[in-house]
Coordinates of C-alpha atoms in Angstrom, one line a residue:
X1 CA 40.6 -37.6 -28.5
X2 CA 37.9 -37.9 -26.1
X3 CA 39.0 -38.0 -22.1
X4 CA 37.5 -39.7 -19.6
X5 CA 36.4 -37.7 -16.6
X6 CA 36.1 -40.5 -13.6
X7 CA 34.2 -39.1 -9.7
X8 CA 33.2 -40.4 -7.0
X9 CA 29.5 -39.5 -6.1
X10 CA 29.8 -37.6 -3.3
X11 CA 27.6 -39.6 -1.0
X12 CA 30.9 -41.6 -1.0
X13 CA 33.5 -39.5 -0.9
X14 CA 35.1 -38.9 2.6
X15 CA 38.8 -38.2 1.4
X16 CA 38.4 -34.5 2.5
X17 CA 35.3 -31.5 2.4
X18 CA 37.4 -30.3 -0.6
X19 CA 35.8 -32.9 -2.8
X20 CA 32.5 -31.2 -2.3
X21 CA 30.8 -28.6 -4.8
X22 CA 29.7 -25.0 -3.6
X23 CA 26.9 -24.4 -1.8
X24 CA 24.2 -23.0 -4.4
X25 CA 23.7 -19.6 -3.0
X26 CA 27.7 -19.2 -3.9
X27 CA 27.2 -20.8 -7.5
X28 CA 24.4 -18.1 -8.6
X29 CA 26.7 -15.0 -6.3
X30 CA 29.4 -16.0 -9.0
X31 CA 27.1 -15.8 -12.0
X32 CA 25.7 -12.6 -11.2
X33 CA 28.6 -11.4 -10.7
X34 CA 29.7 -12.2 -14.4
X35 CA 27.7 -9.5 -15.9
X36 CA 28.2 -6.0 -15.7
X37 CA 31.5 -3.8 -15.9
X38 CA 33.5 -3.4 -12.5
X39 CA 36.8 -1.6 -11.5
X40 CA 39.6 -4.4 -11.1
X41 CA 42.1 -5.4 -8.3
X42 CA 39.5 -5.1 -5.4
X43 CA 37.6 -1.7 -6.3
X44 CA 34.3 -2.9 -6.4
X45 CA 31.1 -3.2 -4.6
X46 CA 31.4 -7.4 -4.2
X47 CA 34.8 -6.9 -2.6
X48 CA 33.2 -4.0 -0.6
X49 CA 30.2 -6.1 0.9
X50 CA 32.5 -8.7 1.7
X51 CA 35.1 -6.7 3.9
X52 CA 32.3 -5.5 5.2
X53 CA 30.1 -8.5 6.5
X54 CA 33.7 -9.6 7.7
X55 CA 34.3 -6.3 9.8
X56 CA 30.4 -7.3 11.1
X57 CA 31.2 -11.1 12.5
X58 CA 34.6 -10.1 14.0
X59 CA 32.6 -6.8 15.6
X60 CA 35.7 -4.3 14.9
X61 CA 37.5 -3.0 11.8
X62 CA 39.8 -5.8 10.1
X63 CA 41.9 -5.3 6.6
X64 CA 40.7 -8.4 4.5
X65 CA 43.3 -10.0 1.4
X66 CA 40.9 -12.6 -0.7
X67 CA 43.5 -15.4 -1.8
X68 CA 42.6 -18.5 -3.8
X69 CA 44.2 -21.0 -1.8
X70 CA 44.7 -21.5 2.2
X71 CA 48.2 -22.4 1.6
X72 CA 49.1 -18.9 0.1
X73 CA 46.8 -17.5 3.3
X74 CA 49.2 -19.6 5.5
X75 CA 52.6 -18.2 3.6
X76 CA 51.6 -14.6 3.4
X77 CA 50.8 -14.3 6.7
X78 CA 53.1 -16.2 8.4
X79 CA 55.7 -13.7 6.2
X80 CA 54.4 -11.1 7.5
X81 CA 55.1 -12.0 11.3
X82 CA 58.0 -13.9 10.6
X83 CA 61.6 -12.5 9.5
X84 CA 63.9 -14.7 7.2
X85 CA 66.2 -15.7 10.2
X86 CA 62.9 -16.2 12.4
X87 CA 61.3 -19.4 13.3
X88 CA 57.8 -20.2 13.4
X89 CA 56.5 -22.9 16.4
X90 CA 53.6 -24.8 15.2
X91 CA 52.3 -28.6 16.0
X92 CA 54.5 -31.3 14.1
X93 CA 50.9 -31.9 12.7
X94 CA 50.3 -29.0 11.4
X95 CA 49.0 -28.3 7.2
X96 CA 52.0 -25.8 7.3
X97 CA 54.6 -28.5 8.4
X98 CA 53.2 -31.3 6.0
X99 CA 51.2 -30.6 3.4
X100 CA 52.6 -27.2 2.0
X101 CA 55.1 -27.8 0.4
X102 CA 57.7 -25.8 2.2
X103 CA 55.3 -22.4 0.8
X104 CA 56.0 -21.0 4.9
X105 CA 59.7 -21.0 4.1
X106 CA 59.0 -20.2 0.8
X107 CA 56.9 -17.1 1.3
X108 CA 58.9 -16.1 4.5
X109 CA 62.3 -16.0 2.6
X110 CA 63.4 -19.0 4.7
X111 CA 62.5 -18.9 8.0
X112 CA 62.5 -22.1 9.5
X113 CA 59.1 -24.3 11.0
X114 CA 59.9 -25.7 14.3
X115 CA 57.6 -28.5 15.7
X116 CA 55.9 -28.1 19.0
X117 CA 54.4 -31.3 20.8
X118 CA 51.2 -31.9 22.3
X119 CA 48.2 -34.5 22.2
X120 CA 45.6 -33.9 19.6
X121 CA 47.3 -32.4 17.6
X122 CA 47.6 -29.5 19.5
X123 CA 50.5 -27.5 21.2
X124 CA 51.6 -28.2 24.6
X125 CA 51.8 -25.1 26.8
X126 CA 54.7 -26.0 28.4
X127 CA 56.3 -26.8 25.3
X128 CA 55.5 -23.7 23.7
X129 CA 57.0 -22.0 27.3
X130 CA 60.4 -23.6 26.7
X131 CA 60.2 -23.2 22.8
X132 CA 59.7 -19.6 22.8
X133 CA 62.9 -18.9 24.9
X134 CA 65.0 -21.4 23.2
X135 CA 67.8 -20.0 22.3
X136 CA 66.6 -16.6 21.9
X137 CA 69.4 -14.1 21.5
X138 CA 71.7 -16.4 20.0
X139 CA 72.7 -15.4 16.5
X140 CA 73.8 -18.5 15.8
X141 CA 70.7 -19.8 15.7
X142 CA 66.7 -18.5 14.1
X143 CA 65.0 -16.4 16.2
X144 CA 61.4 -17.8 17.7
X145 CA 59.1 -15.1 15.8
X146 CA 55.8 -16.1 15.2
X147 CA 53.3 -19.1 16.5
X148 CA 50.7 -20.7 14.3
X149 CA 47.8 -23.0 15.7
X150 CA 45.5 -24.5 13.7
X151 CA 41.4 -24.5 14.6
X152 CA 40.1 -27.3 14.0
X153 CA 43.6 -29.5 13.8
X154 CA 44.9 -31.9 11.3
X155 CA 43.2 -34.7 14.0
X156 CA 39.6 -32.9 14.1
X157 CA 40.3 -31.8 17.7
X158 CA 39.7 -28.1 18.2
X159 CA 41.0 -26.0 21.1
X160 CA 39.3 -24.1 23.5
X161 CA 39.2 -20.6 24.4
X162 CA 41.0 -21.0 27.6
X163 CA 43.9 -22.9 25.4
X164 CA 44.2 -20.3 23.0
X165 CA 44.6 -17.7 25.4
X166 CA 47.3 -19.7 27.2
X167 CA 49.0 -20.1 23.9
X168 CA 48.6 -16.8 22.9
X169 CA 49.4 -15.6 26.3
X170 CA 52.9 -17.5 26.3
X171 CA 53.6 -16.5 22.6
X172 CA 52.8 -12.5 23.9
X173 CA 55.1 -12.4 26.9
X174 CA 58.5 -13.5 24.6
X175 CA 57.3 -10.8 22.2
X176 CA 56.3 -13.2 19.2
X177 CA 53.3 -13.0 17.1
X178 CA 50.3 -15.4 16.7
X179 CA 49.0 -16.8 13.6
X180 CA 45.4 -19.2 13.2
X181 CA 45.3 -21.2 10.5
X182 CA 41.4 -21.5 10.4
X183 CA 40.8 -24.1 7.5
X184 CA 38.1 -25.5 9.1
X185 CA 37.2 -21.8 11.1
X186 CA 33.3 -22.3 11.4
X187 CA 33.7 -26.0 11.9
X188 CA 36.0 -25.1 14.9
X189 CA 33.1 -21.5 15.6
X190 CA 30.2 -24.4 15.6
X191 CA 31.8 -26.6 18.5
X192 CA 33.2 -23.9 20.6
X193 CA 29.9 -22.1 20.5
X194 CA 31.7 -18.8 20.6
X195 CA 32.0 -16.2 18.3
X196 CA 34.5 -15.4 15.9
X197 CA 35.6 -12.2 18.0
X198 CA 36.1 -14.5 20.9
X199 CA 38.1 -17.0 18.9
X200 CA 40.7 -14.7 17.4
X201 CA 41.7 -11.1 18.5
X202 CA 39.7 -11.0 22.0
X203 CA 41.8 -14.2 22.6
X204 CA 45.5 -12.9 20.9
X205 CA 45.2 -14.1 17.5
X206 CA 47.2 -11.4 15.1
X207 CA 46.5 -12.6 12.1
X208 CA 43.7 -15.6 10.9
X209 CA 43.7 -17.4 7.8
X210 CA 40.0 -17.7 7.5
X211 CA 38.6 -20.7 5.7
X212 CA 35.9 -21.1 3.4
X213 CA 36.5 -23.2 0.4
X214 CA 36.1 -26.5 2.6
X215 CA 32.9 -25.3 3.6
X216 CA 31.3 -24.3 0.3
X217 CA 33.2 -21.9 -1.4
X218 CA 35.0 -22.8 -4.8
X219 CA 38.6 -20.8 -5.1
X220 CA 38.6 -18.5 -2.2
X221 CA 40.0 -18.0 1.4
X222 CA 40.8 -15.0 2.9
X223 CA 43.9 -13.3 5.4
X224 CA 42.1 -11.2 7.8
X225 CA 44.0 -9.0 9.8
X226 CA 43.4 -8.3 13.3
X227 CA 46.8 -5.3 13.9
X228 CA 46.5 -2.3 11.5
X229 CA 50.1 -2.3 11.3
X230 CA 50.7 -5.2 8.7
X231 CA 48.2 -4.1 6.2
X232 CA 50.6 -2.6 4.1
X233 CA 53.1 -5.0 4.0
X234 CA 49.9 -8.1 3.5
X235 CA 49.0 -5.8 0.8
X236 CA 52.4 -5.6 -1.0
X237 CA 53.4 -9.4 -0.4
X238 CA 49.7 -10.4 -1.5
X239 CA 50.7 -8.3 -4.7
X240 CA 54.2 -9.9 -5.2
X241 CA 53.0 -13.2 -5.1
X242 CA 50.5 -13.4 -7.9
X243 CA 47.6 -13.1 -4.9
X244 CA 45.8 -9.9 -6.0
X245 CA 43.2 -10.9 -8.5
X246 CA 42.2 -8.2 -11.3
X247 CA 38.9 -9.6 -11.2
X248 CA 38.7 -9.8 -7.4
X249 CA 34.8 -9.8 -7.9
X250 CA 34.4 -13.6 -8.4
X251 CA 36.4 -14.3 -4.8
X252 CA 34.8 -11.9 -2.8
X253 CA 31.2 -12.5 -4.1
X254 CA 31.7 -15.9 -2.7
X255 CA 33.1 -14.7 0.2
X256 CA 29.8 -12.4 0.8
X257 CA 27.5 -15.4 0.0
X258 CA 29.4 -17.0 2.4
X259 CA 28.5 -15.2 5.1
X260 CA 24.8 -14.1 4.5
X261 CA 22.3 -15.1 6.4
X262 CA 24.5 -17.6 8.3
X263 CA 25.0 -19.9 5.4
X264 CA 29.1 -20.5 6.3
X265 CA 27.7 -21.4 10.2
X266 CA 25.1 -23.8 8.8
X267 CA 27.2 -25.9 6.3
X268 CA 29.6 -26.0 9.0
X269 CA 27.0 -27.4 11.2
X270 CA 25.8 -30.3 8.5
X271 CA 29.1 -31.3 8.2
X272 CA 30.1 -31.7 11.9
X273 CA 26.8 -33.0 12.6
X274 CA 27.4 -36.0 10.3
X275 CA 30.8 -36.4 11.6
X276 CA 29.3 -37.0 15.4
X277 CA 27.1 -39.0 13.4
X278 CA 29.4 -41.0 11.7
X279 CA 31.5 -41.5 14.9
X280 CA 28.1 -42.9 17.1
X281 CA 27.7 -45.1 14.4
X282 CA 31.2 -46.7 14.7
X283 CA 31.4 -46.8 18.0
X284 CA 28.5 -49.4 18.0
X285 CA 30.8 -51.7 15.2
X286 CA 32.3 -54.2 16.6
X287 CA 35.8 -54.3 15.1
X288 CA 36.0 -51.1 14.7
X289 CA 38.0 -48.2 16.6
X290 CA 37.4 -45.0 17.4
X291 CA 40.2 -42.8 17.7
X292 CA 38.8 -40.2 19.3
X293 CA 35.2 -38.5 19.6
X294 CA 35.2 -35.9 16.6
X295 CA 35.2 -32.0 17.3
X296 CA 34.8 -31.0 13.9
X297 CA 34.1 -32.7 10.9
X298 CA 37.0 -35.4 11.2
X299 CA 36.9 -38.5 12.2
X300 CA 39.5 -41.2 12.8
X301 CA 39.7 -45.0 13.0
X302 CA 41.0 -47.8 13.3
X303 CA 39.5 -50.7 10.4
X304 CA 40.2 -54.3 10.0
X305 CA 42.0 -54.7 6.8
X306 CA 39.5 -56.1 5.0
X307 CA 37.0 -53.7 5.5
X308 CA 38.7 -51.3 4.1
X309 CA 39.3 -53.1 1.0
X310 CA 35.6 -53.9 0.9
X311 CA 34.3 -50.3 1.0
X312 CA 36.9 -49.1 -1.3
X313 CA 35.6 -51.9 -3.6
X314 CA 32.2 -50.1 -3.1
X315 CA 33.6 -47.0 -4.5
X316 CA 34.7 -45.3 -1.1
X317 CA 36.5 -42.8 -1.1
X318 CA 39.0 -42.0 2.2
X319 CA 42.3 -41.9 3.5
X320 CA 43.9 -44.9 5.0
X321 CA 47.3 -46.4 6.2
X322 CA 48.8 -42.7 5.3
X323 CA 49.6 -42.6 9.4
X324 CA 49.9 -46.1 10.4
X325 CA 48.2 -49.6 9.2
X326 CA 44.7 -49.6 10.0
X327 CA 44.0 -46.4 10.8
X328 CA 41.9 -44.6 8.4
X329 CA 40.4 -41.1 8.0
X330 CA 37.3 -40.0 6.8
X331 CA 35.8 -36.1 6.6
X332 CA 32.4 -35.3 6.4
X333 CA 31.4 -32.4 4.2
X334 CA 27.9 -29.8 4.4
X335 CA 27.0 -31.7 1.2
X336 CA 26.3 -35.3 3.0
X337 CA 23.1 -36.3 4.7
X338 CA 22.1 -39.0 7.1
X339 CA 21.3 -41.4 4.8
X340 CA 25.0 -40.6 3.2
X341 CA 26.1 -41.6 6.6
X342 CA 23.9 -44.6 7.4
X343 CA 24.6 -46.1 4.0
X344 CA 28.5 -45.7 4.8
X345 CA 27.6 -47.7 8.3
X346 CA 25.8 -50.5 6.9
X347 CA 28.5 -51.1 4.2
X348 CA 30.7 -51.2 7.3
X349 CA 28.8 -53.6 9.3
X350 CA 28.3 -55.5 6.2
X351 CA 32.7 -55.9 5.6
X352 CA 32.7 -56.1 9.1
X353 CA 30.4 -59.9 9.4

């Protein structure tokens, strides 16, 4: 029986930057490292070069657990903050709140996800003042433990320093832990114009989960840990839930491709390029609604109806009416160009007549 294998080209396909390929230079790090006989479980010279290029862009020592998917990143560390009768504050908007599949509770042991309100997607200070102290003490009730913000958000908006470290700041002073869920980390890095030492520990950030398969890795993302003192547990829990790879090689050779010679920075750069792109270009449509001006690679708007039927008759790919009628999403990847983006515009302007 023959199958049918249907894509979408990717000059047309906006539903996420996890429909893009890998970025060559992490292709041909995974074929070489193919040949050859290695020790397993982490004991090799790939795993090696990666920790240590990581250790490089945060400028201090970190201890580094290669997962395959952000959503175990999230889970493991997020159990490692949390206790099972703990609570962790994060944005109602948050990938851990919707699109994990309870794994948070389900790697914590139970501990509960409590939404914290704010505008683009991100968390309110004040909130986060009152949320931290609610009901703290009370053994009826779980215990605020850890904080998780996400950079960039679920919206494309990214924080800045100065918010973190109000976040962070808050989170510190009722003695809870914070957690970044960096998905879209050099997306967020390229905006900010920071560092990555700026953006995490030298701002409060215990524990990141540090992105990379959005931005052109294939099956690997990585918990880096910022306090010394939850690398043995990360390990064991990284263990116990089928997260430590016996041939680590293949995710940390991507993971040192990555990050050589500035490739992650660059495809983070394409893709949040074409997403300011993309936006400019709708602005100017009349009919059309801009959201919000994107941050990161995101971008959100409102469409007429029948545009959106038109481009998906084209062969579009995007997300639309999941948040309310007429709004629709679309992400821009490192793999798109300009004339990616200006073909999307005119088939736009075209619906939109």
């Amino acid at each position: 029986m023959s199958t049918t294998i249907v894509t979408t080209p990717s000059s047309r396909a906006f539903i996420s930057d996890n429909m893009a390929g890998a970025s060559p230079q992490i292709a041909q790090a995974v074929a070489d490292a193919a040949t050859g006989q290695v020790l397993p479980y982490g004991n090799d010279p790939f795993t090696d070069g990666a920790r240590r290029r990581l250790c490089e862009i945060f400028e201090r020592d970190v201890d580094v657990f290669p997962v395959s998917t952000g959503s175990a990143a999230n889970g493991l560390s997020l159990a490692a903050l949390t206790p099972p009768w703990g609570s962790v504050l994060s944005h109602p908007d948050s990938h851990i709140n919707h699109d994990e599949c309870g794994a948070p509770e389900f790697f914590t042991n139970g501990a509960k996800l409590v939404g914290v309100p704010g505008g683009d997607s991100k968390i309110d200070p004040e909130a986060l003042r009152a949320a931290v102290r609610r009901r703290a003490g009370d053994v009826h009730s779980v215990q605020p433990s850890a904080v998780s913000i996400s950079q960039a958000t679920e919206s494309g908006s990214v924080y800045t320093l100065q918010e973190i470290r109000r976040l962070t700041g808050t989170a510190k002073e009722a003695g809870l832990r914070v957690h970044m869920d960096g998905a879209r980390f050099a997306n967020a890095l390229d905006h900010l114009g920071t560092t990555p030492a700026e953006m995490t520990w030298k701002a409060g950030i215990d524990v990141l989960s540090f992105g990379a398969t959005k931005n052109g890795a294939m099956t690997a993302d990585v918990i880096v840990s910022f306090d010394p003192a939850l690398a043995t547990e990360l390990a064991f829990r990284a263990k116990r839930a089928g997260q430590l790879a016996s041939k680590m090689r293949f995710h940390t050779a991507q993971i040192d491709a990555y990050l050589t010679d500035g490739l992650w920075l660059h495809n983070a750069r394409q893709a949040n390029a074409m997403a300011a792109r993309l936006g400019d270009g709708l602005k100017a449509i009349p009919g059309t609604g801009l959201l919000a001006v994107p941050e990161a690679n995101i971008v959100f708007c409102r469409l007429p109806q029948h545009v959106t039927e038109g481009l998906l008759a084209e062969g579009y790919a995007f997300y639309h009416d999941r948040w309310e009628p007429g709004i629709v999403r679309f992400v821009t990847a490192f793999s798109h160009t300009a004339d990616d983006i200006d073909q999307l515009l005119d088939a736009v302007r075209r619906h939109s007549c």
